[in-house]
Amino acid sequence: MSRVSSRPPSEATLRRLERASGSLATQAVARMDEELSWFRAMPADQRSWVTLVAQAGIASLVEWCRSPGRPPRLTGEVFGAAPRELVRAVALKQTVDLVKVTVEVMEEHVASVAEPGDEDSLRLAVLQFSREVAFATAHVYASFAENRGAWDARLEALAVDALVRGERSDELSGRAAALGWAATTPAVVVVGAAPKGVDDPHAAVRRAARALRCDVLVGVHAEQLVVVLGSVHELESAAERISDEFGDGPVVTGPVVDGLGRAAVSAATALAGLRAARAWPEAPRPVSADALLAERALDGDPLARAALQERVSAPLRAAGGGVLETVRAVLASGGNLEASARAIFVHPNTVRYRLKRAAELTGLSATDPRGSWTLQVALALAALDEDRSLWH
């Protein structure tokens, strides 16, 4: 059995390899075009970048053979020939295929390039160098992934900060689009305390969101964990699952909005609910910000006060037929229908009918503890607003 020579290729062989580098690169690209369907579909500029990388690789092989003891600097020498966009356009597996084709072409032409008696040395050099290129390829893609991850994290933080601050929706949508978020995807914002003793709460939320097949943006803002979920369906149940990743205390969901451009509304509502949630210690987790309208209004949230007027007070006033009078009587009696009927001189069945009508108008039941509480606050605030309008 013949023993493969471990000596480097001769200078004459390396000069011949240099002269043949352009032709070898062209033949390698032609082979790629023939064997790799995805390569044929690439734009012309990206195909030209691949040609440059192949030529740079052959030139680097020559320098590597001339200085075998020199530490290889293949990342810059080979991949520096193409823009960073090539890493985005070509996946790691595809790059491995490109390297494989290039090495095969070089191996096939060893006999025609090498000086007589130098074939084994050149063939061994090609094989050793291809291993170095493989390591360099992995380094390039790992570095890109790390840099991209850091950039995405920064972009995500800016997007969440803009959302919390209520900045312009077009800027928020642009940042989220760069993170792969579809602009028209329905969205909901979930807020609560960030978990203590967790190094990276973002990762846990992302894992849970991926399991639910939801788009997600995560940020920690003033010790509050802010999560934006996007999906075409089941956002409420997704928010309930994500609530497990928050710290102790209440978790509040904003209203579902029809796109990320309106997510600031969901965020403002959710944050207002979180500030007021301590007034309802028994609240479920998560709790909808709309379920906290009374507490939010008492906390000074003008949106909640306006919502109570629009959804509760105004419909009851406009209902007629003694509906508002009956609701007030039931609230005053602590939910006793017979006592309420006596107070307003009607039959208890009439009270029941009117309460059913009030529930249809407002979504609230005067005989339910939470419903009666919200009705009392809404009617009290409406009375105060009416008094103010009389004074002015």
XYZ file of N, CA and C in Angstrom, residues 46-206:
483
model
N -26.174 37.268 -5.754
C -25.788 36.292 -4.738
C -24.947 35.170 -5.342
N -25.243 34.774 -6.576
C -24.428 33.752 -7.247
C -23.004 34.263 -7.465
N -22.889 35.552 -7.771
C -21.555 36.121 -7.963
C -20.777 36.155 -6.649
N -21.482 36.368 -5.533
C -20.814 36.332 -4.237
C -20.238 34.937 -3.972
N -21.001 33.907 -4.328
C -20.527 32.538 -4.131
C -19.266 32.290 -4.951
N -19.228 32.821 -6.169
C -18.030 32.683 -7.004
C -16.834 33.345 -6.336
N -17.038 34.515 -5.765
C -15.952 35.213 -5.069
C -15.455 34.395 -3.879
N -16.395 33.802 -3.132
C -16.006 32.989 -1.977
C -15.191 31.779 -2.431
N -15.612 31.143 -3.519
C -14.876 29.982 -4.029
C -13.457 30.376 -4.444
N -13.311 31.509 -5.158
C -11.979 31.973 -5.566
C -11.133 32.305 -4.341
N -11.745 32.972 -3.362
C -11.004 33.319 -2.148
C -10.578 32.062 -1.400
N -11.421 31.034 -1.426
C -11.073 29.796 -0.761
C -9.868 29.124 -1.383
N -9.812 29.120 -2.710
C -8.664 28.504 -3.397
C -7.399 29.305 -3.127
N -7.499 30.639 -3.175
C -6.337 31.490 -2.883
C -5.858 31.281 -1.454
N -6.816 31.113 -0.522
C -6.439 30.883 0.868
C -5.769 29.520 1.037
N -6.197 28.537 0.233
C -5.553 27.223 0.264
C -4.076 27.336 -0.107
N -3.794 28.140 -1.128
C -2.407 28.327 -1.560
C -1.577 28.918 -0.426
N -2.081 29.982 0.215
C -1.345 30.622 1.309
C -1.194 29.680 2.495
N -2.216 28.895 2.752
C -2.176 27.934 3.862
C -1.095 26.879 3.619
N -0.963 26.424 2.363
C 0.060 25.433 2.031
C 1.469 26.026 2.123
N 1.626 27.307 1.787
C 2.940 27.943 1.851
C 3.385 28.175 3.290
N 2.423 28.329 4.191
C 2.762 28.561 5.602
C 1.972 27.593 6.460
N 2.312 26.315 6.436
C 1.509 25.308 7.147
C 1.449 25.521 8.653
N 2.429 26.192 9.208
C 2.412 26.416 10.650
C 1.631 27.652 11.059
N 1.185 28.426 10.060
C 0.469 29.670 10.381
C -0.960 29.353 10.813
N -1.430 29.962 11.911
C -2.824 29.734 12.308
C -3.763 30.224 11.204
N -4.704 29.411 10.799
C -5.600 29.823 9.708
C -6.514 30.969 10.137
N -6.716 31.903 9.210
C -7.634 33.029 9.434
C -8.700 32.984 8.338
N -9.357 31.844 8.264
C -10.225 31.602 7.113
C -11.509 32.414 7.154
N -11.965 32.780 8.360
C -13.215 33.523 8.439
C -13.134 34.805 7.630
N -12.050 35.557 7.828
C -11.896 36.800 7.076
C -11.413 36.574 5.666
N -10.478 35.606 5.477
C -9.882 35.410 4.165
C -10.877 34.860 3.154
N -11.705 33.922 3.585
C -12.630 33.278 2.654
C -13.977 33.987 2.626
N -14.595 34.086 3.778
C -15.958 34.622 3.802
C -15.991 36.141 3.774
N -14.854 36.775 4.023
C -14.813 38.232 3.912
C -14.964 38.715 2.484
N -14.884 37.804 1.513
C -15.025 38.187 0.111
C -16.461 38.523 -0.255
N -17.429 38.126 0.569
C -18.840 38.362 0.267
C -19.476 39.198 1.367
N -20.532 39.946 1.045
C -21.215 40.751 2.063
C -21.869 39.874 3.119
N -22.187 40.487 4.268
C -22.838 39.743 5.345
C -24.210 39.227 4.917
N -24.812 39.880 3.893
C -26.130 39.463 3.442
C -26.141 38.023 2.945
N -24.962 37.531 2.516
C -24.908 36.160 2.016
C -25.262 35.169 3.111
N -24.888 35.465 4.347
C -25.207 34.566 5.457
C -26.714 34.511 5.671
N -27.390 35.660 5.456
C -28.845 35.672 5.595
C -29.509 34.919 4.451
N -28.912 35.002 3.257
C -29.539 34.417 2.073
C -29.301 32.930 1.950
N -28.191 32.424 2.491
C -27.814 31.021 2.333
C -27.751 30.363 3.709
N -28.528 29.310 3.883
C -28.554 28.602 5.164
C -27.263 27.826 5.365
N -26.994 27.441 6.612
C -25.765 26.714 6.933
C -25.671 25.412 6.135
N -26.749 24.644 6.059
C -26.718 23.387 5.319
C -26.394 23.635 3.841
N -26.949 24.712 3.291
C -26.667 25.037 1.898
C -25.198 25.402 1.705
N -24.631 26.136 2.662
C -23.211 26.485 2.574
C -22.346 25.228 2.627
N -22.735 24.271 3.451
C -22.002 23.002 3.500
C -22.035 22.321 2.124
N -23.180 22.367 1.466
C -23.283 21.795 0.117
C -22.356 22.515 -0.864
N -22.275 23.845 -0.739
C -21.399 24.620 -1.633
C -19.938 24.241 -1.421
N -19.538 24.133 -0.154
C -18.152 23.743 0.149
C -17.872 22.338 -0.389
N -18.817 21.436 -0.212
C -18.647 20.058 -0.672
C -18.427 20.009 -2.188
N -19.247 20.755 -2.940
C -19.112 20.771 -4.399
C -17.759 21.342 -4.800
N -17.341 22.428 -4.147
C -16.055 23.054 -4.476
C -14.896 22.097 -4.220
N -14.937 21.400 -3.085
C -13.877 20.439 -2.758
C -13.858 19.300 -3.773
N -15.033 18.820 -4.175
C -15.093 17.740 -5.164
C -14.456 18.160 -6.488
N -14.736 19.391 -6.928
C -14.160 19.886 -8.186
C -12.648 19.983 -8.073
N -12.169 20.488 -6.936
C -10.720 20.602 -6.755
C -10.062 19.231 -6.736
N -10.699 18.267 -6.068
C -10.137 16.917 -6.025
C -10.067 16.300 -7.428
N -11.092 16.537 -8.229
C -11.121 15.987 -9.575
C -10.021 16.556 -10.470
N -9.541 17.757 -10.142
C -8.537 18.413 -10.975
C -7.145 18.380 -10.357
N -6.987 17.592 -9.298
C -5.668 17.496 -8.671
C -4.624 17.018 -9.680
N -4.952 15.985 -10.458
C -3.978 15.412 -11.390
C -3.549 16.413 -12.460
N -4.458 17.268 -12.899
C -4.112 18.218 -13.958
C -3.423 19.464 -13.419
N -3.591 19.750 -12.124
C -2.993 20.957 -11.543
C -1.625 20.652 -10.924
N -1.507 19.539 -10.249
C -0.268 19.237 -9.517
C 0.872 18.881 -10.464
N 2.086 19.224 -10.043
C 3.279 18.776 -10.744
C 3.385 17.251 -10.618
N 4.016 16.575 -11.578
C 4.175 15.113 -11.479
C 4.796 14.710 -10.140
N 4.195 13.750 -9.488
C 4.660 13.273 -8.192
C 4.129 14.078 -7.023
N 3.388 15.141 -7.319
C 2.878 16.019 -6.251
C 1.381 15.825 -6.007
N 0.787 14.861 -6.698
C -0.668 14.696 -6.640
C -1.157 14.368 -5.222
N -0.503 13.403 -4.564
C -0.950 13.009 -3.223
C -0.833 14.153 -2.223
N 0.245 14.929 -2.334
C 0.426 16.059 -1.414
C -0.680 17.090 -1.591
N -1.029 17.385 -2.846
C -2.073 18.378 -3.091
C -3.435 17.846 -2.645
N -3.670 16.553 -2.921
C -4.957 15.970 -2.531
C -5.122 16.002 -1.010
N -4.063 15.663 -0.283
C -4.120 15.710 1.173
C -4.317 17.136 1.679
N -3.658 18.087 1.038
C -3.811 19.486 1.437
C -5.254 19.958 1.242
N -5.862 19.536 0.111
C -7.259 19.912 -0.141
C -8.168 19.344 0.944
N -7.959 18.090 1.314
C -8.799 17.469 2.339
C -8.619 18.144 3.704
N -7.382 18.429 4.073
C -7.130 19.092 5.356
C -7.704 20.506 5.364
N -7.519 21.190 4.251
C -8.018 22.559 4.172
C -9.546 22.591 4.220
N -10.205 21.602 3.590
C -11.672 21.565 3.614
C -12.187 21.430 5.037
N -11.428 20.698 5.888
C -11.808 20.590 7.293
C -11.718 21.950 7.985
N -10.659 22.706 7.690
C -10.519 24.047 8.268
C -11.654 24.960 7.796
N -12.015 24.833 6.530
C -13.115 25.649 6.003
C -14.418 25.291 6.709
N -14.611 24.010 7.005
C -15.825 23.596 7.712
C -15.912 24.265 9.080
N -14.783 24.293 9.804
C -14.767 24.978 11.102
C -15.034 26.465 10.938
N -14.437 27.069 9.906
C -14.636 28.500 9.669
C -16.089 28.791 9.326
N -16.716 27.892 8.550
C -18.126 28.056 8.200
C -18.995 28.057 9.458
N -18.739 27.087 10.338
C -19.506 27.020 11.585
C -19.317 28.290 12.405
N -18.076 28.814 12.428
C -17.804 30.037 13.191
C -18.565 31.226 12.619
N -18.583 31.342 11.294
C -19.288 32.464 10.654
C -20.765 32.446 11.021
N -21.379 31.274 10.900
C -22.815 31.197 11.170
C -23.115 31.340 12.659
N -22.239 30.827 13.513
C -22.447 31.003 14.956
C -22.330 32.475 15.339
N -21.347 33.167 14.764
C -21.168 34.594 15.058
C -22.354 35.392 14.566
N -22.819 35.034 13.369
C -23.982 35.748 12.825
C -25.203 35.533 13.706
N -25.405 34.275 14.145
C -26.556 33.987 14.996
C -26.465 34.756 16.310
N -25.256 34.830 16.874
C -25.072 35.560 18.134
C -25.340 37.048 17.940
N -24.787 37.613 16.864
C -25.000 39.033 16.603
C -26.462 39.327 16.292
N -27.065 38.423 15.504
C -28.464 38.613 15.170
C -29.333 38.504 16.415
N -28.973 37.558 17.300
C -29.724 37.420 18.533
C -29.631 38.667 19.396
N -28.425 39.248 19.497
C -28.253 40.478 20.283
C -29.028 41.631 19.655
N -28.985 41.707 18.312
C -29.711 42.780 17.625
C -31.218 42.601 17.792
N -31.701 41.360 17.654
C -33.128 41.103 17.825
C -33.580 41.452 19.236
N -32.749 41.121 20.231
C -33.107 41.431 21.620
C -33.214 42.934 21.824
N -32.274 43.683 21.234
C -32.318 45.139 21.342
C -33.546 45.698 20.634
N -33.830 45.173 19.452
C -34.986 45.631 18.688
C -36.282 45.312 19.426
N -36.328 44.136 20.025
C -37.512 43.741 20.786
C -37.703 44.653 21.994
N -36.612 44.971 22.684
C -36.702 45.866 23.846
C -37.214 47.239 23.432
N -36.730 47.746 22.300
C -37.191 49.043 21.806
C -38.676 48.994 21.447
N -39.103 47.879 20.829
C -40.505 47.750 20.438
C -41.415 47.738 21.660
N -41.036 46.967 22.678
C -41.861 46.892 23.888
C -41.866 48.237 24.619
N -40.709 48.897 24.668
C -40.635 50.203 25.314
C -41.520 51.211 24.598
N -41.491 51.181 23.258
C -42.345 52.090 22.480
C -43.814 51.800 22.740
N -44.142 50.532 22.868
C -45.528 50.146 23.111
C -45.998 50.636 24.479
N -45.171 50.450 25.501
C -45.536 50.875 26.848
C -45.669 52.388 26.932
N -44.807 53.088 26.203
C -44.844 54.547 26.229
C -45.890 55.131 25.289
N -46.541 54.276 24.515
C -47.580 54.747 23.603
C -47.043 55.540 22.437
N -45.845 55.188 21.956
C -45.263 55.918 20.827
C -45.975 55.557 19.538
N -45.534 56.196 18.445
C -46.222 56.060 17.165
C -46.288 54.611 16.713
N -47.472 54.204 16.255
C -47.689 52.807 15.899
C -46.878 52.370 14.691
N -46.573 53.306 13.765
C -45.822 52.895 12.581
C -44.396 52.481 12.955
N -43.798 53.160 13.943
C -42.463 52.771 14.394
C -42.501 51.405 15.064
N -43.515 51.176 15.882
C -43.659 49.886 16.552
C -43.844 48.776 15.533
N -44.710 49.008 14.550
C -44.971 47.991 13.532
C -43.716 47.704 12.723
N -42.925 48.744 12.429
C -41.690 48.550 11.670
C -40.685 47.705 12.428
N -40.534 47.982 13.719
C -39.593 47.201 14.526
C -40.059 45.748 14.643
N -41.360 45.567 14.844
C -41.872 44.215 14.978
C -41.777 43.453 13.663
N -41.966 44.155 12.537
C -41.855 43.494 11.233
C -40.444 42.963 11.024
N -39.436 43.711 11.507
C -38.049 43.246 11.391
C -37.810 41.985 12.215
N -38.685 41.744 13.200
C -38.574 40.535 14.021
C -39.459 39.411 13.502
N -40.077 39.639 12.334
C -40.887 38.594 11.711
C -42.350 38.607 12.101
N -42.824 39.718 12.696
C -44.210 39.788 13.145
C -45.088 40.288 12.002
N -46.189 39.594 11.716
C -47.133 40.024 10.685
C -47.950 41.198 11.199
N -48.069 42.252 10.363
C -48.691 43.499 10.816
C -50.170 43.339 11.156
N -50.878 42.439 10.479
C -52.323 42.327 10.673
C -52.721 41.234 11.657
N -51.759 40.619 12.314
C -52.082 39.559 13.268
C -52.766 40.142 14.499
N -53.929 39.627 14.927
C -54.534 40.090 16.181
C -53.546 39.951 17.333
N -53.625 40.877 18.282
C -52.637 40.904 19.358
C -53.308 41.222 20.683
N -52.658 40.796 21.759
C -53.104 41.126 23.106
C -51.863 41.336 23.963
N -51.968 42.242 24.927
C -50.859 42.527 25.829
C -51.195 41.970 27.213
N -50.216 41.290 27.802
C -50.363 40.708 29.139
C -49.271 41.310 30.014
N -49.642 41.799 31.209
C -48.670 42.433 32.095
C -48.799 41.877 33.504
N -47.684 41.897 34.203
C -47.641 41.445 35.595
C -46.239 41.630 36.118
N -45.988 41.143 37.309
C -44.652 41.267 37.898
C -43.693 40.301 37.216
N -42.446 40.758 37.022
C -41.407 39.870 36.505
C -41.064 38.847 37.583
N -40.816 37.600 37.195
C -40.495 36.582 38.212
C -39.154 36.856 38.874
N -39.077 36.640 40.159
C -37.830 36.851 40.895
C -36.984 35.583 40.861
N -35.672 35.768 40.837
C -34.776 34.635 40.839
C -34.668 33.907 39.518
N -35.183 34.514 38.445
C -35.108 33.916 37.111
C -34.159 34.757 36.272
N -33.089 34.145 35.774
C -32.076 34.890 35.025
C -32.626 35.455 33.722
N -33.449 34.683 33.030
C -33.939 35.110 31.726
C -35.423 34.788 31.597
N -36.287 35.659 32.134
C -37.733 35.394 32.010
C -38.200 35.419 30.558
N -37.458 36.150 29.694
C -37.833 36.209 28.282
C -37.860 34.810 27.671
N -36.849 33.991 27.996
C -36.722 32.671 27.380
C -37.907 31.780 27.741
N -38.329 31.815 29.001
C -39.446 30.977 29.418
C -40.728 31.373 28.695
N -40.943 32.681 28.546
C -42.137 33.156 27.851
C -42.088 32.743 26.380
N -40.922 32.870 25.767
C -40.812 32.507 24.342
C -41.062 31.013 24.140
